């Protein structure tokens, strides 16, 4: 009789504990949803077009939260599979490929870019710039060539870009390796160097070495026809349409120089890999960890990895990257010590996704300190 009573008691205890655990899990889910909903409220459209896709990675689990419209005219809501222009968040794909090649002894961060882009061997100061400097925004190159060649009109073709690079001269405030100077031009040049090293177009290289192995089937450059139907319409800050879905814009005009497109579902996979939570992809994760590691100290509250920003956030560190064009605002960030990460994709320009992403990470970490404000506020602003 005692043994039967003991068994019944144990069953009751197990049932109660299971119910409590389940309730705790539900509560955690509710809290994440409440935190995300509260923090993204300022960037939800009050009128006009646009929406927000959010992916949260926490304790090995991913949740998706979607708000607003991917395309107002088509009454198409934002989903986890809506495809957004990543803007400068796409830079971390190039630097991850670079880190992977370094880890596999296929090249070195100290290699001069002119070693691979041989047209630059006819230049001057450009021959002093290394791949590592391109990837860490310490090359000294301007944000865009027009800041140096103020007379140039229109976009840059490849011959235009080579002419600019070969004529470029360093100066006291832009010496290679000596200072932080955010540069879209440097990152585009890094793509070309990788293409030359592996004799493969950047889009194909990205697919072969990174997005293909990770199963990121909605990430591409440029966006192919079969994915265009899921591309969001981009809107300006006031909610007016800008361009067409899947449109590439910007300073440069040759194949592979435009923006990368992706979905929050794909970027959640990329986020999980950067948090080293995909055990079947250890070599890629090792490359990602290498890319995250600081290589240049800007100041006490900002260090640079290979495109990644490292910022102190109370009792932990946030590693992140942001992007923003007139019709898109993007953010990916994570706190490795807390196993928390966030992706925010907005199909409207100038929406401060960086600050909101850091607020979400802080709230999920239950850290009472102020989220950091250091880093590039508007990285794609030409």
mmCIF file with all atom_site columns, N, CA and C in Angstrom, residues 86 90 92-94 97 100 191 200-214 216 219-222 259-261:
data_model
loop_
_atom_site.group_PDB
_atom_site.id
_atom_site.type_symbol
_atom_site.label_atom_id
_atom_site.label_alt_id
_atom_site.label_comp_id
_atom_site.label_asym_id
_atom_site.label_entity_id
_atom_site.label_seq_id
_atom_site.pdbx_PDB_ins_code
_atom_site.Cartn_x
_atom_site.Cartn_y
_atom_site.Cartn_z
_atom_site.occupancy
_atom_site.B_iso_or_equiv
_atom_site.pdbx_formal_charge
_atom_site.auth_seq_id
_atom_site.auth_comp_id
_atom_site.auth_asym_id
_atom_site.auth_atom_id
_atom_site.pdbx_PDB_model_num
ATOM 1  N N  . UNK A 1 86  ? 19.102 43.817 -47.690 1.00 0.00 ? 86  UNK A N  1
ATOM 2  C CA . UNK A 1 86  ? 19.857 43.848 -46.436 1.00 0.00 ? 86  UNK A CA 1
ATOM 3  C C  . UNK A 1 86  ? 20.683 45.109 -46.250 1.00 0.00 ? 86  UNK A C  1
ATOM 4  N N  . UNK A 1 90  ? 24.656 43.083 -45.506 1.00 0.00 ? 90  UNK A N  1
ATOM 5  C CA . UNK A 1 90  ? 25.276 42.164 -46.467 1.00 0.00 ? 90  UNK A CA 1
ATOM 6  C C  . UNK A 1 90  ? 26.793 42.142 -46.400 1.00 0.00 ? 90  UNK A C  1
ATOM 7  N N  . UNK A 1 92  ? 28.674 41.515 -43.951 1.00 0.00 ? 92  UNK A N  1
ATOM 8  C CA . UNK A 1 92  ? 29.200 40.422 -43.136 1.00 0.00 ? 92  UNK A CA 1
ATOM 9  C C  . UNK A 1 92  ? 29.254 39.098 -43.911 1.00 0.00 ? 92  UNK A C  1
ATOM 10 N N  . UNK A 1 93  ? 28.585 39.011 -45.045 1.00 0.00 ? 93  UNK A N  1
ATOM 11 C CA . UNK A 1 93  ? 28.727 37.825 -45.887 1.00 0.00 ? 93  UNK A CA 1
ATOM 12 C C  . UNK A 1 93  ? 30.109 37.814 -46.542 1.00 0.00 ? 93  UNK A C  1
ATOM 13 N N  . UNK A 1 94  ? 30.538 38.974 -47.051 1.00 0.00 ? 94  UNK A N  1
ATOM 14 C CA . UNK A 1 94  ? 31.866 39.059 -47.658 1.00 0.00 ? 94  UNK A CA 1
ATOM 15 C C  . UNK A 1 94  ? 32.962 38.814 -46.633 1.00 0.00 ? 94  UNK A C  1
ATOM 16 N N  . UNK A 1 97  ? 33.210 35.146 -45.682 1.00 0.00 ? 97  UNK A N  1
ATOM 17 C CA . UNK A 1 97  ? 33.929 34.403 -46.725 1.00 0.00 ? 97  UNK A CA 1
ATOM 18 C C  . UNK A 1 97  ? 35.432 34.646 -46.623 1.00 0.00 ? 97  UNK A C  1
ATOM 19 N N  . UNK A 1 100 ? 36.718 32.686 -43.650 1.00 0.00 ? 100 UNK A N  1
ATOM 20 C CA . UNK A 1 100 ? 36.752 31.266 -43.992 1.00 0.00 ? 100 UNK A CA 1
ATOM 21 C C  . UNK A 1 100 ? 38.005 30.939 -44.813 1.00 0.00 ? 100 UNK A C  1
ATOM 22 N N  . UNK A 1 191 ? 34.923 42.228 -52.234 1.00 0.00 ? 191 UNK A N  1
ATOM 23 C CA . UNK A 1 191 ? 34.192 41.232 -53.033 1.00 0.00 ? 191 UNK A CA 1
ATOM 24 C C  . UNK A 1 191 ? 34.967 40.866 -54.299 1.00 0.00 ? 191 UNK A C  1
ATOM 25 N N  . UNK A 1 200 ? 35.716 32.965 -59.227 1.00 0.00 ? 200 UNK A N  1
ATOM 26 C CA . UNK A 1 200 ? 34.285 32.670 -59.121 1.00 0.00 ? 200 UNK A CA 1
ATOM 27 C C  . UNK A 1 200 ? 33.541 33.965 -58.810 1.00 0.00 ? 200 UNK A C  1
ATOM 28 N N  . UNK A 1 201 ? 32.426 34.186 -59.475 1.00 0.00 ? 201 UNK A N  1
ATOM 29 C CA . UNK A 1 201 ? 31.608 35.357 -59.178 1.00 0.00 ? 201 UNK A CA 1
ATOM 30 C C  . UNK A 1 201 ? 31.199 35.358 -57.708 1.00 0.00 ? 201 UNK A C  1
ATOM 31 N N  . UNK A 1 202 ? 31.099 36.553 -57.131 1.00 0.00 ? 202 UNK A N  1
ATOM 32 C CA . UNK A 1 202 ? 30.824 36.651 -55.698 1.00 0.00 ? 202 UNK A CA 1
ATOM 33 C C  . UNK A 1 202 ? 29.524 35.948 -55.318 1.00 0.00 ? 202 UNK A C  1
ATOM 34 N N  . UNK A 1 203 ? 28.476 36.111 -56.121 1.00 0.00 ? 203 UNK A N  1
ATOM 35 C CA . UNK A 1 203 ? 27.191 35.481 -55.802 1.00 0.00 ? 203 UNK A CA 1
ATOM 36 C C  . UNK A 1 203 ? 27.329 33.964 -55.737 1.00 0.00 ? 203 UNK A C  1
ATOM 37 N N  . UNK A 1 204 ? 28.057 33.399 -56.690 1.00 0.00 ? 204 UNK A N  1
ATOM 38 C CA . UNK A 1 204 ? 28.263 31.945 -56.701 1.00 0.00 ? 204 UNK A CA 1
ATOM 39 C C  . UNK A 1 204 ? 29.150 31.507 -55.541 1.00 0.00 ? 204 UNK A C  1
ATOM 40 N N  . UNK A 1 205 ? 30.163 32.297 -55.234 1.00 0.00 ? 205 UNK A N  1
ATOM 41 C CA . UNK A 1 205 ? 31.060 31.992 -54.117 1.00 0.00 ? 205 UNK A CA 1
ATOM 42 C C  . UNK A 1 205 ? 30.286 31.979 -52.799 1.00 0.00 ? 205 UNK A C  1
ATOM 43 N N  . UNK A 1 206 ? 29.428 32.967 -52.633 1.00 0.00 ? 206 UNK A N  1
ATOM 44 C CA . UNK A 1 206 ? 28.608 33.055 -51.425 1.00 0.00 ? 206 UNK A CA 1
ATOM 45 C C  . UNK A 1 206 ? 27.702 31.826 -51.304 1.00 0.00 ? 206 UNK A C  1
ATOM 46 N N  . UNK A 1 207 ? 27.122 31.416 -52.426 1.00 0.00 ? 207 UNK A N  1
ATOM 47 C CA . UNK A 1 207 ? 26.237 30.244 -52.406 1.00 0.00 ? 207 UNK A CA 1
ATOM 48 C C  . UNK A 1 207 ? 27.008 28.954 -52.137 1.00 0.00 ? 207 UNK A C  1
ATOM 49 N N  . UNK A 1 208 ? 28.154 28.800 -52.800 1.00 0.00 ? 208 UNK A N  1
ATOM 50 C CA . UNK A 1 208 ? 28.930 27.566 -52.674 1.00 0.00 ? 208 UNK A CA 1
ATOM 51 C C  . UNK A 1 208 ? 29.472 27.380 -51.258 1.00 0.00 ? 208 UNK A C  1
ATOM 52 N N  . UNK A 1 209 ? 29.934 28.455 -50.654 1.00 0.00 ? 209 UNK A N  1
ATOM 53 C CA . UNK A 1 209 ? 30.693 28.337 -49.411 1.00 0.00 ? 209 UNK A CA 1
ATOM 54 C C  . UNK A 1 209 ? 29.903 28.679 -48.154 1.00 0.00 ? 209 UNK A C  1
ATOM 55 N N  . UNK A 1 210 ? 28.769 29.359 -48.326 1.00 0.00 ? 210 UNK A N  1
ATOM 56 C CA . UNK A 1 210 ? 28.097 29.874 -47.128 1.00 0.00 ? 210 UNK A CA 1
ATOM 57 C C  . UNK A 1 210 ? 26.597 29.602 -47.138 1.00 0.00 ? 210 UNK A C  1
ATOM 58 N N  . UNK A 1 211 ? 25.870 30.263 -48.006 1.00 0.00 ? 211 UNK A N  1
ATOM 59 C CA . UNK A 1 211 ? 24.412 30.154 -47.941 1.00 0.00 ? 211 UNK A CA 1
ATOM 60 C C  . UNK A 1 211 ? 23.917 28.774 -48.366 1.00 0.00 ? 211 UNK A C  1
ATOM 61 N N  . UNK A 1 212 ? 24.582 28.152 -49.339 1.00 0.00 ? 212 UNK A N  1
ATOM 62 C CA . UNK A 1 212 ? 24.187 26.810 -49.755 1.00 0.00 ? 212 UNK A CA 1
ATOM 63 C C  . UNK A 1 212 ? 24.341 25.793 -48.629 1.00 0.00 ? 212 UNK A C  1
ATOM 64 N N  . UNK A 1 213 ? 25.542 25.671 -48.042 1.00 0.00 ? 213 UNK A N  1
ATOM 65 C CA . UNK A 1 213 ? 25.721 24.731 -46.922 1.00 0.00 ? 213 UNK A CA 1
ATOM 66 C C  . UNK A 1 213 ? 24.788 24.994 -45.745 1.00 0.00 ? 213 UNK A C  1
ATOM 67 N N  . UNK A 1 214 ? 24.442 26.267 -45.497 1.00 0.00 ? 214 UNK A N  1
ATOM 68 C CA . UNK A 1 214 ? 23.564 26.596 -44.370 1.00 0.00 ? 214 UNK A CA 1
ATOM 69 C C  . UNK A 1 214 ? 22.077 26.455 -44.723 1.00 0.00 ? 214 UNK A C  1
ATOM 70 N N  . UNK A 1 216 ? 20.351 28.400 -46.738 1.00 0.00 ? 216 UNK A N  1
ATOM 71 C CA . UNK A 1 216 ? 19.722 29.720 -46.841 1.00 0.00 ? 216 UNK A CA 1
ATOM 72 C C  . UNK A 1 216 ? 19.265 29.943 -48.283 1.00 0.00 ? 216 UNK A C  1
ATOM 73 N N  . UNK A 1 219 ? 18.430 33.754 -49.919 1.00 0.00 ? 219 UNK A N  1
ATOM 74 C CA . UNK A 1 219 ? 19.474 34.775 -49.848 1.00 0.00 ? 219 UNK A CA 1
ATOM 75 C C  . UNK A 1 219 ? 20.229 34.789 -51.173 1.00 0.00 ? 219 UNK A C  1
ATOM 76 N N  . UNK A 1 220 ? 20.288 35.950 -51.826 1.00 0.00 ? 220 UNK A N  1
ATOM 77 C CA . UNK A 1 220 ? 20.870 35.982 -53.168 1.00 0.00 ? 220 UNK A CA 1
ATOM 78 C C  . UNK A 1 220 ? 21.329 37.380 -53.544 1.00 0.00 ? 220 UNK A C  1
ATOM 79 N N  . UNK A 1 221 ? 22.149 37.414 -54.579 1.00 0.00 ? 221 UNK A N  1
ATOM 80 C CA . UNK A 1 221 ? 22.700 38.649 -55.151 1.00 0.00 ? 221 UNK A CA 1
ATOM 81 C C  . UNK A 1 221 ? 22.971 38.412 -56.640 1.00 0.00 ? 221 UNK A C  1
ATOM 82 N N  . UNK A 1 222 ? 22.263 39.071 -57.569 1.00 0.00 ? 222 UNK A N  1
ATOM 83 C CA . UNK A 1 222 ? 21.020 39.803 -57.344 1.00 0.00 ? 222 UNK A CA 1
ATOM 84 C C  . UNK A 1 222 ? 19.874 38.825 -57.103 1.00 0.00 ? 222 UNK A C  1
ATOM 85 N N  . UNK A 1 259 ? 23.305 45.116 -53.719 1.00 0.00 ? 259 UNK A N  1
ATOM 86 C CA . UNK A 1 259 ? 22.943 44.681 -52.368 1.00 0.00 ? 259 UNK A CA 1
ATOM 87 C C  . UNK A 1 259 ? 22.478 43.222 -52.347 1.00 0.00 ? 259 UNK A C  1
ATOM 88 N N  . UNK A 1 260 ? 22.697 42.582 -51.215 1.00 0.00 ? 260 UNK A N  1
ATOM 89 C CA . UNK A 1 260 ? 22.242 41.210 -50.989 1.00 0.00 ? 260 UNK A CA 1
ATOM 90 C C  . UNK A 1 260 ? 20.830 41.253 -50.410 1.00 0.00 ? 260 UNK A C  1
ATOM 91 N N  . UNK A 1 261 ? 20.004 40.301 -50.834 1.00 0.00 ? 261 UNK A N  1
ATOM 92 C CA . UNK A 1 261 ? 18.629 40.181 -50.340 1.00 0.00 ? 261 UNK A CA 1
ATOM 93 C C  . UNK A 1 261 ? 18.492 38.911 -49.510 1.00 0.00 ? 261 UNK A C  1
#
